[in-house]
mmCIF file of C-alpha atoms and ligand atoms in Angstrom:
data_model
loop_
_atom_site.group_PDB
_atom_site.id
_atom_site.type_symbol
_atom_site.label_atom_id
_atom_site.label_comp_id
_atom_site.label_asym_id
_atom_site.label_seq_id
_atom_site.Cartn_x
_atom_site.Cartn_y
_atom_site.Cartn_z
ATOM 1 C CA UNK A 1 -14.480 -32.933 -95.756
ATOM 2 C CA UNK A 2 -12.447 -33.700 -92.983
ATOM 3 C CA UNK A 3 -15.575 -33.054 -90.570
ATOM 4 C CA UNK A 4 -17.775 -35.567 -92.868
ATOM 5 C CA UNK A 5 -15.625 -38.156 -92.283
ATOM 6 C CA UNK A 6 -15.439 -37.535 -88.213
ATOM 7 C CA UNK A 7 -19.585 -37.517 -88.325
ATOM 8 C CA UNK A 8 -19.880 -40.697 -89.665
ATOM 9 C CA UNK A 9 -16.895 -42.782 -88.296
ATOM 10 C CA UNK A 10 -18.879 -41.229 -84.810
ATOM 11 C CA UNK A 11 -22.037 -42.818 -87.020
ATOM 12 C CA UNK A 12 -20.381 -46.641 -86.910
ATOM 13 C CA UNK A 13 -18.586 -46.214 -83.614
ATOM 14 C CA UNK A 14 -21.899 -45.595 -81.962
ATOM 15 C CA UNK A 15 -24.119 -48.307 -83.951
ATOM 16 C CA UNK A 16 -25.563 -51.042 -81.789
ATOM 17 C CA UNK A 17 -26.655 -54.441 -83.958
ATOM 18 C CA UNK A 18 -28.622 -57.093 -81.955
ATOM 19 C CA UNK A 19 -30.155 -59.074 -84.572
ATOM 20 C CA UNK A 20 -29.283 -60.219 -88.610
ATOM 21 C CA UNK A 21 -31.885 -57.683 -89.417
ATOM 22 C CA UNK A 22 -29.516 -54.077 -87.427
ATOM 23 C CA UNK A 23 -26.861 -55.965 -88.769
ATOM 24 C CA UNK A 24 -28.096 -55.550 -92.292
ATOM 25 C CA UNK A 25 -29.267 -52.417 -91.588
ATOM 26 C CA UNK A 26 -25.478 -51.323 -90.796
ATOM 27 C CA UNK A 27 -24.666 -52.854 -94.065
ATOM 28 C CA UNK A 28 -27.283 -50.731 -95.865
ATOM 29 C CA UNK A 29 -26.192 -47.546 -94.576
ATOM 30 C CA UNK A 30 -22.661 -47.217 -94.620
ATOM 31 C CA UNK A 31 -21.536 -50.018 -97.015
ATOM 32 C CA UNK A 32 -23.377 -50.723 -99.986
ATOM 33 C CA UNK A 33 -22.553 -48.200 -102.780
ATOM 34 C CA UNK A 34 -24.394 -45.746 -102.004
ATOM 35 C CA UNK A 35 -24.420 -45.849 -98.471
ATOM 36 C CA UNK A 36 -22.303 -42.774 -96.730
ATOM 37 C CA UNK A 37 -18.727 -44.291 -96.924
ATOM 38 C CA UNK A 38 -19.062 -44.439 -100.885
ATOM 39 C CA UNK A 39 -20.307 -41.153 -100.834
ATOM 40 C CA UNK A 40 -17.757 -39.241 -98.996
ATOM 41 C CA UNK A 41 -15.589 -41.031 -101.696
ATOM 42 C CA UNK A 42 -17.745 -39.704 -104.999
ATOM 43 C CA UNK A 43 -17.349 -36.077 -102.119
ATOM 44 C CA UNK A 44 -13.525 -37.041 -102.392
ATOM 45 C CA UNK A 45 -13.293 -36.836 -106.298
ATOM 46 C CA UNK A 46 -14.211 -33.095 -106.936
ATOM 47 C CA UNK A 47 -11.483 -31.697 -103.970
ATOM 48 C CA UNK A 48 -8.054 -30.160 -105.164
ATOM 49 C CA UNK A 49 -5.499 -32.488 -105.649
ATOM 50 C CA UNK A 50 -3.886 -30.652 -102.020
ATOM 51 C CA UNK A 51 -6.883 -31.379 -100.258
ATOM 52 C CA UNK A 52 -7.062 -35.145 -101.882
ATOM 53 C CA UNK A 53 -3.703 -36.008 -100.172
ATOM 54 C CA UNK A 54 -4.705 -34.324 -96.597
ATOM 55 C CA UNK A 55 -8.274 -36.302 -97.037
ATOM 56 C CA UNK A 56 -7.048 -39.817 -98.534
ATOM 57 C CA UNK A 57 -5.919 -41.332 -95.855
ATOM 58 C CA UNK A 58 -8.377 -41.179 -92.913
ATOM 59 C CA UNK A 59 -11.084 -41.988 -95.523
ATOM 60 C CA UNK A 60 -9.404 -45.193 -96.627
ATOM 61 C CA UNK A 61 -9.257 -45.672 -92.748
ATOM 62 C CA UNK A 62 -12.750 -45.262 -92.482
ATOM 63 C CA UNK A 63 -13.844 -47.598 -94.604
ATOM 64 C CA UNK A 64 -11.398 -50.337 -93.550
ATOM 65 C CA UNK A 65 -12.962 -49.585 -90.161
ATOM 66 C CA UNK A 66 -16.552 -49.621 -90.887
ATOM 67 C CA UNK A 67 -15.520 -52.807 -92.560
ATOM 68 C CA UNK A 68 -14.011 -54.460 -89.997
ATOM 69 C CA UNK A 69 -17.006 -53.290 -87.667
ATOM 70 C CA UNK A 70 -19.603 -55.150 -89.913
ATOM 71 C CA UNK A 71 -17.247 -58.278 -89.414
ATOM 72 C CA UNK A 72 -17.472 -57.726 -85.641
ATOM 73 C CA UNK A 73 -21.155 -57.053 -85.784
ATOM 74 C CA UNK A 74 -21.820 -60.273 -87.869
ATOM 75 C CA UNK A 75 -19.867 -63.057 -85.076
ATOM 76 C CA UNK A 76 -21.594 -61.361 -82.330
ATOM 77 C CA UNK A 77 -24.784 -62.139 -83.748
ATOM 78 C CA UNK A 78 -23.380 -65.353 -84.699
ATOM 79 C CA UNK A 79 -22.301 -66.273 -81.547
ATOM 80 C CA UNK A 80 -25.409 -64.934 -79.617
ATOM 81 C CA UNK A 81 -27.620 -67.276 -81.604
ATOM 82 C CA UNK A 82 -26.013 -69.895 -81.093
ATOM 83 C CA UNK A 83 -25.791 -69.663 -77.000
ATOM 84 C CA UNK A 84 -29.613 -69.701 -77.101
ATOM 85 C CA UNK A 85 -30.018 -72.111 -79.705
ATOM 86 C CA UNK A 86 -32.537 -74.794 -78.629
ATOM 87 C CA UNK A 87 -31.523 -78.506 -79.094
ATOM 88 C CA UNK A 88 -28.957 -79.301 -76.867
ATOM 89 C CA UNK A 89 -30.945 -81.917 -74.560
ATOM 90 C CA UNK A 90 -28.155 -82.993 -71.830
ATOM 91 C CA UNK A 91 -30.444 -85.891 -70.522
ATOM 92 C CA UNK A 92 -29.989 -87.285 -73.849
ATOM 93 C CA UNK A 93 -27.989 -90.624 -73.815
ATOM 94 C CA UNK A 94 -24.514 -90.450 -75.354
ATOM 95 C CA UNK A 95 -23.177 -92.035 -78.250
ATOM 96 C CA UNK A 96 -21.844 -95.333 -77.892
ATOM 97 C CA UNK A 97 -18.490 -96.061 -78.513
ATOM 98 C CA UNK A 98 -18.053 -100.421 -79.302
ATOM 99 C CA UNK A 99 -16.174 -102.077 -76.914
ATOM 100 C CA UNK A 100 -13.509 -103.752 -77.909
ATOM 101 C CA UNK A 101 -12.034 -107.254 -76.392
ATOM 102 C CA UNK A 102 -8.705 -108.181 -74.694
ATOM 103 C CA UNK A 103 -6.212 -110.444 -76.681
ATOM 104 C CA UNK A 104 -6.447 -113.557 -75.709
ATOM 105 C CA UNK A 105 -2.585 -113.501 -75.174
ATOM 106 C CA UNK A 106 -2.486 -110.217 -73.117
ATOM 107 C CA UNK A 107 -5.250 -112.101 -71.101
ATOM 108 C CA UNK A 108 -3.169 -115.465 -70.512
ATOM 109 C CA UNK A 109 -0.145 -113.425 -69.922
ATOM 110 C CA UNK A 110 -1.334 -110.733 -67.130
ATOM 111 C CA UNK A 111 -2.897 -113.878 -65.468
ATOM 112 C CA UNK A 112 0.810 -115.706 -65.149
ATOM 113 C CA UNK A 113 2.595 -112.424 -63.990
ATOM 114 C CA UNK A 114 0.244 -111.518 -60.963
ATOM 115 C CA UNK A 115 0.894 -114.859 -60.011
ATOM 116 C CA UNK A 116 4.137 -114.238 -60.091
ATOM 117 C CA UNK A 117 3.497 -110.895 -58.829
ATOM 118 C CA UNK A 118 2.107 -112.252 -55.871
ATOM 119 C CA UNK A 119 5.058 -114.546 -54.863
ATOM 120 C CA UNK A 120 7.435 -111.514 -54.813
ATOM 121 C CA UNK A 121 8.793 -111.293 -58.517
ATOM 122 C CA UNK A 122 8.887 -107.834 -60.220
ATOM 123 C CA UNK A 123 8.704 -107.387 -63.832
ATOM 124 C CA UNK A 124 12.010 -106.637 -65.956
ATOM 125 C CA UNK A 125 11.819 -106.277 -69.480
ATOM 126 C CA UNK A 126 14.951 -105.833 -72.276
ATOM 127 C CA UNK A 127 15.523 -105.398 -75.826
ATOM 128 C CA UNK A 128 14.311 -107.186 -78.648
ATOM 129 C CA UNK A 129 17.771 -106.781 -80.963
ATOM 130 C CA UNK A 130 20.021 -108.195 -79.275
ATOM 131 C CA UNK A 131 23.479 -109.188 -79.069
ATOM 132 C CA UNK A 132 25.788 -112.329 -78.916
ATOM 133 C CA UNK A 133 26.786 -111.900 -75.523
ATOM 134 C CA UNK A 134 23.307 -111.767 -73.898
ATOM 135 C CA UNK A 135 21.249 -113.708 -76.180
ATOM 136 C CA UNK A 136 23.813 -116.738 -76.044
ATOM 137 C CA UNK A 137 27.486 -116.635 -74.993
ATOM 138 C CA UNK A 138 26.619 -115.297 -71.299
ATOM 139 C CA UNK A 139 24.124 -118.090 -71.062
ATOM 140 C CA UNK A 140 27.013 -121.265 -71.497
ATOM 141 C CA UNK A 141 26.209 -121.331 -74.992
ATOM 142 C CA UNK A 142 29.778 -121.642 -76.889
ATOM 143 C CA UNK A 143 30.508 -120.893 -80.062
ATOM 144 C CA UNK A 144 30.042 -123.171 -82.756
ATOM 145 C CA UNK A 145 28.183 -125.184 -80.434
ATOM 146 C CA UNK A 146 25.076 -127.225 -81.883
ATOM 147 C CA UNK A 147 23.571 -126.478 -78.813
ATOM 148 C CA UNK A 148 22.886 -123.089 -80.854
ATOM 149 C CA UNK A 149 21.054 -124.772 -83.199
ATOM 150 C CA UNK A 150 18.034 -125.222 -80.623
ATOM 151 C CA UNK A 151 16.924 -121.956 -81.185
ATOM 152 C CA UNK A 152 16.911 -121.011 -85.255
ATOM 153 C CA UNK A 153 18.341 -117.519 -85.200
ATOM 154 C CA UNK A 154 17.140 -114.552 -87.077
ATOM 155 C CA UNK A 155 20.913 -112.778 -87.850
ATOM 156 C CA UNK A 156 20.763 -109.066 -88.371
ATOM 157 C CA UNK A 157 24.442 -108.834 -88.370
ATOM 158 C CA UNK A 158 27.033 -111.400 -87.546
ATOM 159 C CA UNK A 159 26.960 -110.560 -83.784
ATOM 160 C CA UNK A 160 23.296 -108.982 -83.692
ATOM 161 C CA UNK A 161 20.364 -110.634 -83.832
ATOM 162 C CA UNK A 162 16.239 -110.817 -82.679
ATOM 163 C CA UNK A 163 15.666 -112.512 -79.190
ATOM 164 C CA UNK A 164 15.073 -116.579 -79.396
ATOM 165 C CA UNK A 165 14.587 -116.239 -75.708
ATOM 166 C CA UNK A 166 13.802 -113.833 -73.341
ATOM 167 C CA UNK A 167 16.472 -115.299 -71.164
ATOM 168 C CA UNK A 168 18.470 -112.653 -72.383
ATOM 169 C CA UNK A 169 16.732 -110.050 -70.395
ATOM 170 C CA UNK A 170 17.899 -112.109 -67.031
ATOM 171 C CA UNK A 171 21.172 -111.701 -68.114
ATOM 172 C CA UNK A 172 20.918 -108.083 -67.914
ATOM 173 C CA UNK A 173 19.137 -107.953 -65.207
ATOM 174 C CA UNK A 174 21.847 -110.639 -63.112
ATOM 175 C CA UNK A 175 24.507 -107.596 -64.504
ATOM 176 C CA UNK A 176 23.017 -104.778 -63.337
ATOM 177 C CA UNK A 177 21.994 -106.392 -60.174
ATOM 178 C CA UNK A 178 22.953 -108.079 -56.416
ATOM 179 C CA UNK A 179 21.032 -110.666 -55.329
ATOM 180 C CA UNK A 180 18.488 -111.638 -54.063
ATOM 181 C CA UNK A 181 17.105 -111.757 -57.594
ATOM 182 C CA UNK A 182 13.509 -112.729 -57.990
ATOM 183 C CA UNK A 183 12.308 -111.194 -61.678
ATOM 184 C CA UNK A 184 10.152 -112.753 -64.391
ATOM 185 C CA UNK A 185 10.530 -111.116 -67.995
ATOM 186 C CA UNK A 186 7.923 -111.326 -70.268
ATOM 187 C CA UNK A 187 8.077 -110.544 -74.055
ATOM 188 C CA UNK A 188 8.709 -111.347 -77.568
ATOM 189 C CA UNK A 189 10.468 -113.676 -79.112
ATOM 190 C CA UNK A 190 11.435 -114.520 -82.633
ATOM 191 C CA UNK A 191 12.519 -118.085 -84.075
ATOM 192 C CA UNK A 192 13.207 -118.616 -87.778
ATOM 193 C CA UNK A 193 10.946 -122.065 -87.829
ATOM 194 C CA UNK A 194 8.499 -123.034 -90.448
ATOM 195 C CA UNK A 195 5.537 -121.522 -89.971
ATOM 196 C CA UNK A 196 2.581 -124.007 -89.119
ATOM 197 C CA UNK A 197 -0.371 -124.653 -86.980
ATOM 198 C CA UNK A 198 1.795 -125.240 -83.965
ATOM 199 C CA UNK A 199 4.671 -122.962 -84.727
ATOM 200 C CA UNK A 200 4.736 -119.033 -85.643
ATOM 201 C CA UNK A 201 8.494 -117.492 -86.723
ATOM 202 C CA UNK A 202 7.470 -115.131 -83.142
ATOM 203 C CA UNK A 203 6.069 -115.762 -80.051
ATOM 204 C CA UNK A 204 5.949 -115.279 -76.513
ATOM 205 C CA UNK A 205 7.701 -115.721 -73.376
ATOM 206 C CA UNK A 206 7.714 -115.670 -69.398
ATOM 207 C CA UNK A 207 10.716 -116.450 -68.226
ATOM 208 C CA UNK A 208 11.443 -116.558 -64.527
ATOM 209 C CA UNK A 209 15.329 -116.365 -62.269
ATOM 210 C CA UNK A 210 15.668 -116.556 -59.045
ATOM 211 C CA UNK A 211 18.894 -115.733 -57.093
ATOM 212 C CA UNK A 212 19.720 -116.114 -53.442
ATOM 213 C CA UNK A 213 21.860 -117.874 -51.122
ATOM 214 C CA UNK A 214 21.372 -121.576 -50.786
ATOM 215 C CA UNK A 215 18.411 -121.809 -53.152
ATOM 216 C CA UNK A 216 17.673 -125.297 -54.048
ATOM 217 C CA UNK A 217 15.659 -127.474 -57.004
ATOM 218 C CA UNK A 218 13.241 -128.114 -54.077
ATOM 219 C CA UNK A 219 12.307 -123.941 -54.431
ATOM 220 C CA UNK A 220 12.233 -124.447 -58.257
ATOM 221 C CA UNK A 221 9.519 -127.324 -58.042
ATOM 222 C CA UNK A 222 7.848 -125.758 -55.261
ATOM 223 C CA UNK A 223 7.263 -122.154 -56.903
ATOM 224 C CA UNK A 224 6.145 -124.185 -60.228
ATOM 225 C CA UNK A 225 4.215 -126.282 -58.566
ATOM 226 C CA UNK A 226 2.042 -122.823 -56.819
ATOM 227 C CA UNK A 227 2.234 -121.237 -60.110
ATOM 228 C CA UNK A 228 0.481 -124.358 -61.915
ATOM 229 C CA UNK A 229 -2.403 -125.097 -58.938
ATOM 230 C CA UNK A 230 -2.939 -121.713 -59.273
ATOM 231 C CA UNK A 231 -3.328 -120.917 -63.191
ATOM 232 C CA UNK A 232 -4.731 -124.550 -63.818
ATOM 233 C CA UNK A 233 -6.541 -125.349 -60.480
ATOM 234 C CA UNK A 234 -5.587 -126.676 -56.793
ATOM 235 C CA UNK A 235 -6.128 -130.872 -58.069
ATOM 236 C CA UNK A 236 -3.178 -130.490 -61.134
ATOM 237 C CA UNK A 237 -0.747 -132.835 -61.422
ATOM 238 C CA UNK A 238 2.669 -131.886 -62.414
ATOM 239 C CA UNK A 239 5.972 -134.402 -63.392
ATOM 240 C CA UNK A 240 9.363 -133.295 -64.061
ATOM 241 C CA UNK A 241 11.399 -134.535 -66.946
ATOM 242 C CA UNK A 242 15.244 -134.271 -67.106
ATOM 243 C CA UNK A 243 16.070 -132.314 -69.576
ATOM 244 C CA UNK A 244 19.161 -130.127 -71.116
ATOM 245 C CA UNK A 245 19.826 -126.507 -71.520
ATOM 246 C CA UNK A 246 23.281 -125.060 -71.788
ATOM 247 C CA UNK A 247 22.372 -122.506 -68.699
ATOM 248 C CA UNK A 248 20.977 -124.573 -66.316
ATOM 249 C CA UNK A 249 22.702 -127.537 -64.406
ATOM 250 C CA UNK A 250 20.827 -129.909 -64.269
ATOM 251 C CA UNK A 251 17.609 -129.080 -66.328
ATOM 252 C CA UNK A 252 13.886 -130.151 -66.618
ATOM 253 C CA UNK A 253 10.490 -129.725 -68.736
ATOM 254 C CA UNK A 254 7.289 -129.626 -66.505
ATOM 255 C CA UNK A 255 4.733 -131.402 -67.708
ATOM 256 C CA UNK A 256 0.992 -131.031 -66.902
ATOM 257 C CA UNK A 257 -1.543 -134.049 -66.532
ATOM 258 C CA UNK A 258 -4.633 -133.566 -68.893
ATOM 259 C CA UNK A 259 -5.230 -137.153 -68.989
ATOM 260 C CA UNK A 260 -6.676 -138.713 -72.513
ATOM 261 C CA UNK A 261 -10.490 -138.926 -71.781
ATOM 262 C CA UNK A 262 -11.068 -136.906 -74.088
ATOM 263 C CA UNK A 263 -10.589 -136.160 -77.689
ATOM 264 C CA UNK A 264 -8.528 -133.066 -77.250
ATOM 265 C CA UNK A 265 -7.113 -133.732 -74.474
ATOM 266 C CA UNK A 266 -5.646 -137.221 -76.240
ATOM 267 C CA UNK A 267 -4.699 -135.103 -79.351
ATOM 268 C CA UNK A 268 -2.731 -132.400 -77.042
ATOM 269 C CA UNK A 269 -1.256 -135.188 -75.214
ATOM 270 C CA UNK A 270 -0.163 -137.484 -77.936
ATOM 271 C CA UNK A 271 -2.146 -139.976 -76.054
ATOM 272 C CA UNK A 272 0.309 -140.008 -73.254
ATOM 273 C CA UNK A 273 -2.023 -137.751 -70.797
ATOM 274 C CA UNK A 274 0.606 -135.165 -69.981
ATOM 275 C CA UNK A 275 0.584 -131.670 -71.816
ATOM 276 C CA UNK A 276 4.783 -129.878 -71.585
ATOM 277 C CA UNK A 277 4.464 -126.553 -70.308
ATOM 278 C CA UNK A 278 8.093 -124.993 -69.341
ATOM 279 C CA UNK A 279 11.296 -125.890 -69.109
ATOM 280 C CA UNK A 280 13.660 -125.039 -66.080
ATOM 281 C CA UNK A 281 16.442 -125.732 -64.224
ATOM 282 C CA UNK A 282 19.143 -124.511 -61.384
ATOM 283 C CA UNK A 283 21.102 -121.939 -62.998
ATOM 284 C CA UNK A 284 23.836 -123.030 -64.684
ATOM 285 C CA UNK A 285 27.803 -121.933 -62.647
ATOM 286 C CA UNK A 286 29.031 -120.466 -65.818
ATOM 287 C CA UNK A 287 26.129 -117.799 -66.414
ATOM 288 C CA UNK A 288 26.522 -116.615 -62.872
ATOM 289 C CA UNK A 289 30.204 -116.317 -63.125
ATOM 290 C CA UNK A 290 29.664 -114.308 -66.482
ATOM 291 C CA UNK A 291 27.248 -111.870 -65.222
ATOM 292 C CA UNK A 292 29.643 -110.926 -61.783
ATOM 293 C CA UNK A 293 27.583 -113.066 -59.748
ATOM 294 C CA UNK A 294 29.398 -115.040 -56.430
ATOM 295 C CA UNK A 295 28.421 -118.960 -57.710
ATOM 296 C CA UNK A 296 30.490 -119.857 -54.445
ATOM 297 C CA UNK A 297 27.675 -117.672 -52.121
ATOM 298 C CA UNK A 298 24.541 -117.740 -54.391
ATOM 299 C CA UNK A 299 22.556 -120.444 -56.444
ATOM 300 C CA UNK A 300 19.717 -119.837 -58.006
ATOM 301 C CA UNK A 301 16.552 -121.517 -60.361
ATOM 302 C CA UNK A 302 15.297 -119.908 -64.081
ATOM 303 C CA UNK A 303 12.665 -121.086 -65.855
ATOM 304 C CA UNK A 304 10.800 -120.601 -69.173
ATOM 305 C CA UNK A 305 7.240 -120.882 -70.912
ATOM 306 C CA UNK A 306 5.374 -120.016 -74.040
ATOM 307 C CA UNK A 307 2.658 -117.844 -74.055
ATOM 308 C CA UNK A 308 0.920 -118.994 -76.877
ATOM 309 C CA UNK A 309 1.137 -122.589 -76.131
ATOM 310 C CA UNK A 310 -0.628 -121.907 -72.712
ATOM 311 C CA UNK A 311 -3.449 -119.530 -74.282
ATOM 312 C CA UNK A 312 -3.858 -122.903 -76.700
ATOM 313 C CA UNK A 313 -4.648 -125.129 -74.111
ATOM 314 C CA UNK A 314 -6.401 -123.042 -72.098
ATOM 315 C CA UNK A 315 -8.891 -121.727 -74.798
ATOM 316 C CA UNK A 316 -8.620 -124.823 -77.203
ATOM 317 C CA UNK A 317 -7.336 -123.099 -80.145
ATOM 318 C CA UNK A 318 -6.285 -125.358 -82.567
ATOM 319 C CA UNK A 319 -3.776 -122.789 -84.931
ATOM 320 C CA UNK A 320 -1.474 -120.385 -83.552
ATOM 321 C CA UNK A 321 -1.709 -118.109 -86.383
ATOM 322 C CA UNK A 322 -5.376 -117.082 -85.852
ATOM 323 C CA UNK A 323 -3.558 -115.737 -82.660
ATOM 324 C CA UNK A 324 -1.935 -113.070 -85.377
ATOM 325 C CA UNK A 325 -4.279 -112.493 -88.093
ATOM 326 C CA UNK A 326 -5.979 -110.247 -85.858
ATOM 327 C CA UNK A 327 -9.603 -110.916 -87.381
ATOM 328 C CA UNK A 328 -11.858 -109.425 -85.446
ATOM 329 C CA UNK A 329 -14.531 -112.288 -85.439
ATOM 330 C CA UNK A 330 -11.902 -114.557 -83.561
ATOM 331 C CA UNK A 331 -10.730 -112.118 -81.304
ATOM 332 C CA UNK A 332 -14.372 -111.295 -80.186
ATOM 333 C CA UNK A 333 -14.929 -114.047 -78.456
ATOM 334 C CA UNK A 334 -12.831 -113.175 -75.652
ATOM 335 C CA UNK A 335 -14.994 -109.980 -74.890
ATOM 336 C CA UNK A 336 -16.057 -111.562 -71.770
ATOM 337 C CA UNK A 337 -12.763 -112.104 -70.690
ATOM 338 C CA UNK A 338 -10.182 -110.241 -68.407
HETATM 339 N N1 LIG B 1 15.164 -120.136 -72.547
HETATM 340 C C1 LIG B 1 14.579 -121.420 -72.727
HETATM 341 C C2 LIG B 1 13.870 -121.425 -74.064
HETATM 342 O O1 LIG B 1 13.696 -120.451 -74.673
HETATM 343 C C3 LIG B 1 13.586 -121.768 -71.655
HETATM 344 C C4 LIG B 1 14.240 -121.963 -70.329
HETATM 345 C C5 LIG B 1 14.412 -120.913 -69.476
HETATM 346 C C6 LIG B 1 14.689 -123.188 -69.947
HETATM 347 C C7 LIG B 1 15.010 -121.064 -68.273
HETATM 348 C C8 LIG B 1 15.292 -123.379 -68.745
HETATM 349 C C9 LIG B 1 15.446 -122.334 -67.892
HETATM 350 O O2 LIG B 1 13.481 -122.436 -74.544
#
């Protein structure tokens, strides 16, 4: 018996299958039931029940082996047909994969910060829960003053709330840092306001700080004045409006001059010609004194704009929501855009 079963595992050791039709072949001979394995199993049945337990094991081995050589003969067959397969044409054009579009606010914004870029600011950027201390009381804003009440506060807890302002990120960064400052920080911002055509409960924000020695209002109106001929256009006329925020000292809005010739641009205006497009100021003594900054040795300008109001303008869209709903058929129109 023990010889039977060495003949034919030499049998399936030896057999070569090239195509489906050895491979069924192999199949045919030593697998089906009665191909040789089965036999030497109906063989197996008439020895002594000594001999059974010698024999029993290497023939349950053999079959397990001539099945897992049928497996092996099968995937290389498989696999074979496969390499030489026709069909795969490599000069064949591939499939296309739509192109999507920029946000118009992502385009707006990169446009202001490489113009920043270029003048020498770097980028810092800062949580969006924030705290008292950098959100407000670091910036001259005291408590219980009304002054609060400029910016409608989403509370998470008593001290902790979202952003109104991403002055709070120039806070951290005056902390952290020695002048010379020069950083704009762009983000998020959230304001609990009624929602309407010309207000969202979020937005966002550039805000710009700049800290050296003797740095003047001149430098303020000078670097806004570059930033506007060079997002609007060389001929744009600029006026500065006094204006109040508890960290600057003093404080202005910019305004831009659209003129009223037309219908939108009268709209925009209110008829008065001039569109608002930041507000700024010299940085206020108190805010540098909170954050460890020298107010004797260093001065310095911030300023802050909208995002959203800017994209507005620039692409006439009448309803700052459709700058949210994400619908695709608004948002494609600024596929030629970068
Ligand atoms: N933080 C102000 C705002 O959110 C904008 C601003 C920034 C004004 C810096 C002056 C100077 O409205």
């Amino acid at each position: 018996m023990k010889q039977q079963i060495e003949n034919v595992k030499k049998s399936i050791l030896s057999f070569e299958a090239k195509t489906e039709k050895e491979v069924e072949d192999f199949r045919l001979r030593f697998l089906v039931k009665k191909g040789e394995v089965n036999s030497l199993f109906e063989e197996f049945k008439k020895l002594t029940k000594e001999e059974k337990r010698k024999a029993g094991s290497i023939l349950n081995d053999l079959k397990n082996y001539a099945n897992q050589k049928f497996k092996e003969l099968n995937e290389g067959v498989v696999a074979k047909e496969e390499e030489t397969k026709e069909g795969t044409d490599f000069s064949l054009p591939g499939s296309i994969v739509p192109q999507g579009s920029k946000h118009p606010l992502s385009i707006v914004q990169k446009k202001m910060i490489e113009i920043f870029e270029r003048m020498g600011f770097n980028i810092s950027l800062g949580p969006e829960v924030e705290d008292d201390w950098h959100n407000f009381s670091a910036l001259n804003f005291p408590k219980n003053h009304p002054a609060r009440d400029m910016q409608d506060t989403f509370f998470i807890e008593k001290e902790i709330s979202l952003r109104t302002h991403t002055s709070s990120v120039q806070v951290r960064v005056m902390e952290e840092n020695e002048p010379p400052i020069r950083t704009i920080s762009p983000g998020r911002v959230y304001r609990n306001e009624a929602i309407s055509a010309r207000s969202n409960s979020f937005f966002h924000q550039i805000e710009g700080l700049y800290i050296d020695e003797g740095v003047s209002f001149a430098d303020l109106k000078q670097t806004l004045f570059l930033f506007v001929q060079q997002f609007f256009g060389e001929k744009t006329e600029v006026r500065f409006r006094p204006s109040y925020f508890p960290f600057t000292e003093p404080s202005a809005e910019m305004d831009i001059f659209l003129g009223t010739e037309t219908e939108e641009d009268y709209r925009l205006t209110k008829g008065t010609g001039w569109l608002e497009i930041l507000g700024c100021g010299m940085v206020d003594v108190n805010v540098l004194e909170n954050c460890g900054i020298d107010s004797k040795k260093y001065s310095g300008f911030a300023f802050g704009m909208g995002v959203e109001r800017i994209t507005m303008f620039q692409y006439g869209v009448k309803d700052i929501r459709t700058l949210f709903d994400n619908d695709k058929r608004f948002l494609e129109q600024f596929k030629l855009l970068n």
